[in-house]
mmCIF file of C-alpha atoms in Angstrom:
data_model
loop_
_atom_site.group_PDB
_atom_site.id
_atom_site.type_symbol
_atom_site.label_atom_id
_atom_site.label_comp_id
_atom_site.label_asym_id
_atom_site.label_seq_id
_atom_site.Cartn_x
_atom_site.Cartn_y
_atom_site.Cartn_z
ATOM 1 C CA UNK A 62 100.707 86.271 53.413
ATOM 2 C CA UNK A 63 98.456 84.567 55.945
ATOM 3 C CA UNK A 64 101.406 84.146 58.294
ATOM 4 C CA UNK A 65 102.295 87.833 57.894
ATOM 5 C CA UNK A 66 98.714 88.831 58.701
ATOM 6 C CA UNK A 67 98.712 86.585 61.782
ATOM 7 C CA UNK A 68 102.028 88.074 62.922
ATOM 8 C CA UNK A 69 100.681 91.597 62.398
ATOM 9 C CA UNK A 70 97.509 90.823 64.339
ATOM 10 C CA UNK A 71 99.532 89.268 67.160
ATOM 11 C CA UNK A 72 101.849 92.295 67.327
ATOM 12 C CA UNK A 73 98.943 94.737 67.300
ATOM 13 C CA UNK A 74 97.211 92.729 70.018
ATOM 14 C CA UNK A 75 100.352 92.690 72.158
ATOM 15 C CA UNK A 76 100.834 96.432 71.678
ATOM 16 C CA UNK A 77 97.226 97.072 72.676
ATOM 17 C CA UNK A 78 97.633 94.869 75.760
ATOM 18 C CA UNK A 79 100.796 96.691 76.792
ATOM 19 C CA UNK A 80 99.080 100.042 76.259
ATOM 20 C CA UNK A 81 96.123 98.948 78.386
ATOM 21 C CA UNK A 82 98.485 97.728 81.117
ATOM 22 C CA UNK A 83 100.321 101.068 81.119
ATOM 23 C CA UNK A 84 97.016 102.940 81.374
ATOM 24 C CA UNK A 85 95.915 100.692 84.238
ATOM 25 C CA UNK A 86 99.182 101.311 86.121
ATOM 26 C CA UNK A 87 98.817 105.051 85.669
ATOM 27 C CA UNK A 88 95.207 104.983 86.901
ATOM 28 C CA UNK A 89 96.282 103.095 90.022
ATOM 29 C CA UNK A 90 99.085 105.596 90.575
ATOM 30 C CA UNK A 91 96.779 108.610 90.268
ATOM 31 C CA UNK A 92 94.268 107.109 92.700
ATOM 32 C CA UNK A 93 96.994 106.809 95.352
ATOM 33 C CA UNK A 94 96.536 110.504 96.147
ATOM 34 C CA UNK A 95 93.269 111.023 98.002
ATOM 35 C CA UNK A 96 93.616 114.809 97.924
ATOM 36 C CA UNK A 97 95.873 117.569 96.713
ATOM 37 C CA UNK A 98 97.259 117.822 100.243
ATOM 38 C CA UNK A 99 98.271 114.144 100.097
ATOM 39 C CA UNK A 100 99.925 114.741 96.740
ATOM 40 C CA UNK A 101 101.858 117.772 98.004
ATOM 41 C CA UNK A 102 103.151 115.806 100.991
ATOM 42 C CA UNK A 103 104.224 112.884 98.783
ATOM 43 C CA UNK A 104 106.012 115.203 96.351
ATOM 44 C CA UNK A 105 107.828 116.950 99.201
ATOM 45 C CA UNK A 106 109.080 113.556 100.410
ATOM 46 C CA UNK A 107 110.076 112.603 96.857
ATOM 47 C CA UNK A 108 112.094 115.810 96.408
ATOM 48 C CA UNK A 109 113.882 115.164 99.702
ATOM 49 C CA UNK A 110 114.751 111.643 98.562
ATOM 50 C CA UNK A 111 116.146 113.176 95.381
ATOM 51 C CA UNK A 112 118.604 115.185 97.486
ATOM 52 C CA UNK A 113 116.955 118.592 97.131
ATOM 53 C CA UNK A 114 117.522 121.052 99.979
ATOM 54 C CA UNK A 115 115.100 122.947 102.229
ATOM 55 C CA UNK A 116 111.950 121.441 100.753
ATOM 56 C CA UNK A 117 108.935 123.337 102.083
ATOM 57 C CA UNK A 118 105.210 123.087 101.413
ATOM 58 C CA UNK A 119 104.078 126.724 101.186
ATOM 59 C CA UNK A 120 100.539 126.173 99.941
ATOM 60 C CA UNK A 121 98.129 128.679 101.474
ATOM 61 C CA UNK A 122 96.776 132.186 101.215
ATOM 62 C CA UNK A 123 100.280 133.682 100.978
ATOM 63 C CA UNK A 124 101.784 131.134 98.594
ATOM 64 C CA UNK A 125 101.840 133.527 95.592
ATOM 65 C CA UNK A 126 101.303 130.698 93.127
ATOM 66 C CA UNK A 127 103.756 128.332 94.778
ATOM 67 C CA UNK A 128 102.739 125.007 96.369
ATOM 68 C CA UNK A 129 106.247 123.692 97.145
ATOM 69 C CA UNK A 130 109.622 125.417 97.276
ATOM 70 C CA UNK A 131 113.023 123.747 97.210
ATOM 71 C CA UNK A 132 116.661 124.519 96.515
ATOM 72 C CA UNK A 133 118.680 122.617 93.956
ATOM 73 C CA UNK A 134 121.753 122.920 91.724
ATOM 74 C CA UNK A 135 121.716 125.019 88.579
ATOM 75 C CA UNK A 136 123.506 124.281 85.342
ATOM 76 C CA UNK A 137 126.929 125.036 86.820
ATOM 77 C CA UNK A 138 126.226 123.695 90.273
ATOM 78 C CA UNK A 139 125.086 127.013 91.757
ATOM 79 C CA UNK A 140 122.287 126.943 94.331
ATOM 80 C CA UNK A 141 118.926 127.963 92.875
ATOM 81 C CA UNK A 142 115.355 128.271 94.121
ATOM 82 C CA UNK A 143 112.615 126.263 92.407
ATOM 83 C CA UNK A 144 108.847 126.084 92.867
ATOM 84 C CA UNK A 145 106.243 123.422 92.197
ATOM 85 C CA UNK A 146 102.665 124.018 91.113
ATOM 86 C CA UNK A 147 100.783 120.897 92.213
ATOM 87 C CA UNK A 148 97.455 119.741 90.780
ATOM 88 C CA UNK A 149 95.633 116.551 91.680
ATOM 89 C CA UNK A 150 93.524 116.591 88.527
ATOM 90 C CA UNK A 151 93.951 116.576 84.771
ATOM 91 C CA UNK A 152 95.013 119.723 82.965
ATOM 92 C CA UNK A 153 92.165 120.581 80.592
ATOM 93 C CA UNK A 154 90.607 123.605 78.928
ATOM 94 C CA UNK A 155 92.273 126.650 77.437
ATOM 95 C CA UNK A 156 93.854 129.904 78.535
ATOM 96 C CA UNK A 157 90.756 131.977 77.713
ATOM 97 C CA UNK A 158 88.443 129.927 79.937
ATOM 98 C CA UNK A 159 88.793 131.358 83.458
ATOM 99 C CA UNK A 160 87.392 128.184 85.053
ATOM 100 C CA UNK A 161 89.672 125.721 83.274
ATOM 101 C CA UNK A 162 92.601 123.851 84.800
ATOM 102 C CA UNK A 163 94.928 125.299 82.167
ATOM 103 C CA UNK A 164 93.988 128.867 83.080
ATOM 104 C CA UNK A 165 94.450 128.150 86.811
ATOM 105 C CA UNK A 166 97.910 126.670 86.268
ATOM 106 C CA UNK A 167 98.863 129.502 83.918
ATOM 107 C CA UNK A 168 97.963 132.085 86.578
ATOM 108 C CA UNK A 169 99.847 130.180 89.293
ATOM 109 C CA UNK A 170 103.007 129.820 87.204
ATOM 110 C CA UNK A 171 103.005 133.499 86.291
ATOM 111 C CA UNK A 172 102.536 134.513 89.924
ATOM 112 C CA UNK A 173 105.230 132.085 91.113
ATOM 113 C CA UNK A 174 107.765 133.618 88.718
ATOM 114 C CA UNK A 175 106.740 137.260 89.120
ATOM 115 C CA UNK A 176 106.137 137.436 92.881
ATOM 116 C CA UNK A 177 109.117 136.918 95.249
ATOM 117 C CA UNK A 178 109.051 134.643 98.264
ATOM 118 C CA UNK A 179 109.935 136.155 101.632
ATOM 119 C CA UNK A 180 112.959 134.444 103.178
ATOM 120 C CA UNK A 181 113.541 133.769 106.867
ATOM 121 C CA UNK A 182 115.135 137.190 107.274
ATOM 122 C CA UNK A 183 112.505 138.973 105.219
ATOM 123 C CA UNK A 184 114.628 139.072 102.089
ATOM 124 C CA UNK A 185 113.064 138.659 98.656
ATOM 125 C CA UNK A 186 113.799 135.301 97.027
ATOM 126 C CA UNK A 187 113.026 134.869 93.356
ATOM 127 C CA UNK A 188 112.155 131.539 91.771
ATOM 128 C CA UNK A 189 114.349 130.453 88.841
ATOM 129 C CA UNK A 190 111.985 127.848 87.402
ATOM 130 C CA UNK A 191 108.613 126.229 88.050
ATOM 131 C CA UNK A 192 107.673 122.549 87.847
ATOM 132 C CA UNK A 193 104.026 121.761 87.140
ATOM 133 C CA UNK A 194 103.240 118.347 88.659
ATOM 134 C CA UNK A 195 100.151 116.152 88.363
ATOM 135 C CA UNK A 196 99.606 112.368 88.487
ATOM 136 C CA UNK A 197 97.276 112.623 85.469
ATOM 137 C CA UNK A 198 98.217 112.876 81.815
ATOM 138 C CA UNK A 199 97.316 116.363 80.536
ATOM 139 C CA UNK A 200 94.688 116.831 77.851
ATOM 140 C CA UNK A 201 95.960 117.132 74.311
ATOM 141 C CA UNK A 202 97.388 120.595 73.695
ATOM 142 C CA UNK A 203 97.166 121.692 77.351
ATOM 143 C CA UNK A 204 100.916 121.967 77.899
ATOM 144 C CA UNK A 205 101.443 123.686 74.548
ATOM 145 C CA UNK A 206 98.755 126.235 75.426
ATOM 146 C CA UNK A 207 100.442 127.125 78.724
ATOM 147 C CA UNK A 208 103.914 127.331 77.184
ATOM 148 C CA UNK A 209 102.692 129.519 74.337
ATOM 149 C CA UNK A 210 100.904 131.871 76.731
ATOM 150 C CA UNK A 211 103.897 132.154 79.099
ATOM 151 C CA UNK A 212 106.670 132.531 76.531
ATOM 152 C CA UNK A 213 109.238 131.629 79.182
ATOM 153 C CA UNK A 214 111.514 129.090 77.544
ATOM 154 C CA UNK A 215 113.298 126.900 80.083
ATOM 155 C CA UNK A 216 111.508 128.360 83.112
ATOM 156 C CA UNK A 217 108.536 125.992 83.169
ATOM 157 C CA UNK A 218 108.737 122.194 83.150
ATOM 158 C CA UNK A 219 105.841 119.717 83.199
ATOM 159 C CA UNK A 220 106.048 116.446 85.117
ATOM 160 C CA UNK A 221 102.626 114.891 84.704
ATOM 161 C CA UNK A 222 101.139 111.427 84.367
ATOM 162 C CA UNK A 223 103.572 108.687 83.417
ATOM 163 C CA UNK A 224 106.552 111.033 83.549
ATOM 164 C CA UNK A 225 105.834 111.743 87.216
ATOM 165 C CA UNK A 226 105.169 108.076 87.973
ATOM 166 C CA UNK A 227 108.563 107.156 86.493
ATOM 167 C CA UNK A 228 110.172 109.756 88.765
ATOM 168 C CA UNK A 229 108.649 107.941 91.762
ATOM 169 C CA UNK A 230 109.794 104.599 90.328
ATOM 170 C CA UNK A 231 113.372 105.853 90.102
ATOM 171 C CA UNK A 232 113.703 107.674 93.428
ATOM 172 C CA UNK A 233 110.950 106.220 95.658
ATOM 173 C CA UNK A 234 109.860 102.817 94.278
ATOM 174 C CA UNK A 235 108.492 101.677 97.634
ATOM 175 C CA UNK A 236 105.739 104.275 97.288
ATOM 176 C CA UNK A 237 104.453 102.542 94.152
ATOM 177 C CA UNK A 238 104.499 99.141 95.814
ATOM 178 C CA UNK A 239 103.105 99.942 99.222
ATOM 179 C CA UNK A 240 101.379 103.332 99.106
ATOM 180 C CA UNK A 241 99.377 102.779 95.923
ATOM 181 C CA UNK A 242 97.414 99.954 94.280
ATOM 182 C CA UNK A 243 100.013 99.431 91.546
ATOM 183 C CA UNK A 244 101.298 96.285 93.297
ATOM 184 C CA UNK A 245 97.813 94.760 93.510
ATOM 185 C CA UNK A 246 97.158 95.553 89.852
ATOM 186 C CA UNK A 247 100.472 93.937 88.895
ATOM 187 C CA UNK A 248 99.757 90.755 90.876
ATOM 188 C CA UNK A 249 96.283 90.467 89.362
ATOM 189 C CA UNK A 250 97.696 90.774 85.866
ATOM 190 C CA UNK A 251 100.433 88.255 86.718
ATOM 191 C CA UNK A 252 97.882 85.740 87.992
ATOM 192 C CA UNK A 253 95.795 86.045 84.836
ATOM 193 C CA UNK A 254 98.771 85.756 82.494
ATOM 194 C CA UNK A 255 100.307 82.659 84.084
ATOM 195 C CA UNK A 256 96.933 80.902 84.343
ATOM 196 C CA UNK A 257 96.199 81.452 80.666
ATOM 197 C CA UNK A 258 99.654 80.852 79.198
ATOM 198 C CA UNK A 259 99.559 77.054 78.730
ATOM 199 C CA UNK A 260 102.866 76.994 76.839
ATOM 200 C CA UNK A 261 104.623 78.737 79.713
ATOM 201 C CA UNK A 262 102.976 76.398 82.219
ATOM 202 C CA UNK A 263 104.088 73.292 80.302
ATOM 203 C CA UNK A 264 107.657 74.531 80.000
ATOM 204 C CA UNK A 265 108.014 75.358 83.697
ATOM 205 C CA UNK A 266 106.408 72.092 84.833
ATOM 206 C CA UNK A 267 108.834 70.106 82.668
ATOM 207 C CA UNK A 268 111.800 71.944 84.155
ATOM 208 C CA UNK A 269 110.430 71.889 87.675
ATOM 209 C CA UNK A 270 112.214 69.816 90.290
ATOM 210 C CA UNK A 271 109.359 70.149 92.755
ATOM 211 C CA UNK A 272 108.135 66.918 94.341
ATOM 212 C CA UNK A 273 104.550 67.625 93.341
ATOM 213 C CA UNK A 274 102.629 70.009 91.174
ATOM 214 C CA UNK A 275 99.576 71.734 92.722
ATOM 215 C CA UNK A 276 96.268 71.662 90.884
ATOM 216 C CA UNK A 277 96.495 75.409 90.478
ATOM 217 C CA UNK A 278 99.578 76.520 88.576
ATOM 218 C CA UNK A 279 99.172 79.946 90.129
ATOM 219 C CA UNK A 280 99.619 78.451 93.594
ATOM 220 C CA UNK A 281 102.819 76.738 92.508
ATOM 221 C CA UNK A 282 104.112 79.889 90.805
ATOM 222 C CA UNK A 283 103.532 82.083 93.873
#
């Protein structure tokens, strides 16, 4: 029983540590964007790296709810127009509060879907779907509130917080390493873990074929 309790405590401690590490990574990722303009520019680059066509930042007085527009394939490979609503803060509040982030996003999504974009030749181009993108995890119930208010199944997708960070990791990993503090956070955690893990240190030193072992195991490891 005592062994089971120790195993349970160890597992819970490891889970908590992993959860804290994930939260730390996400915080570092969110802080990489100094402004909403910086975030829009990074997302436009990301979409281009994903192979999307004609990616344009259209944020401004005539955006009609749209921050970014791009063309991509539909379900059968047809060319479709998509829009992004970009927010560099956490989605909070409710649809009845006119000053809340949820209400602002709700209004932008509705306008993006209901107001056409003028093409190069003056033609009306209608958006097929909208992606709401933010580097922060939304508040509990925020996404559900927007979806319930819109009632547009399949026309609105949310890529926020960790989901967005994983999109960068898949298509633009160098951004996470060199344009954010995620690398520094990872190295700091690595240094702490190898300094404190005496069992790991002993095992590696035994197997090491190095001519000498530095006083600091961290120095040898790096």
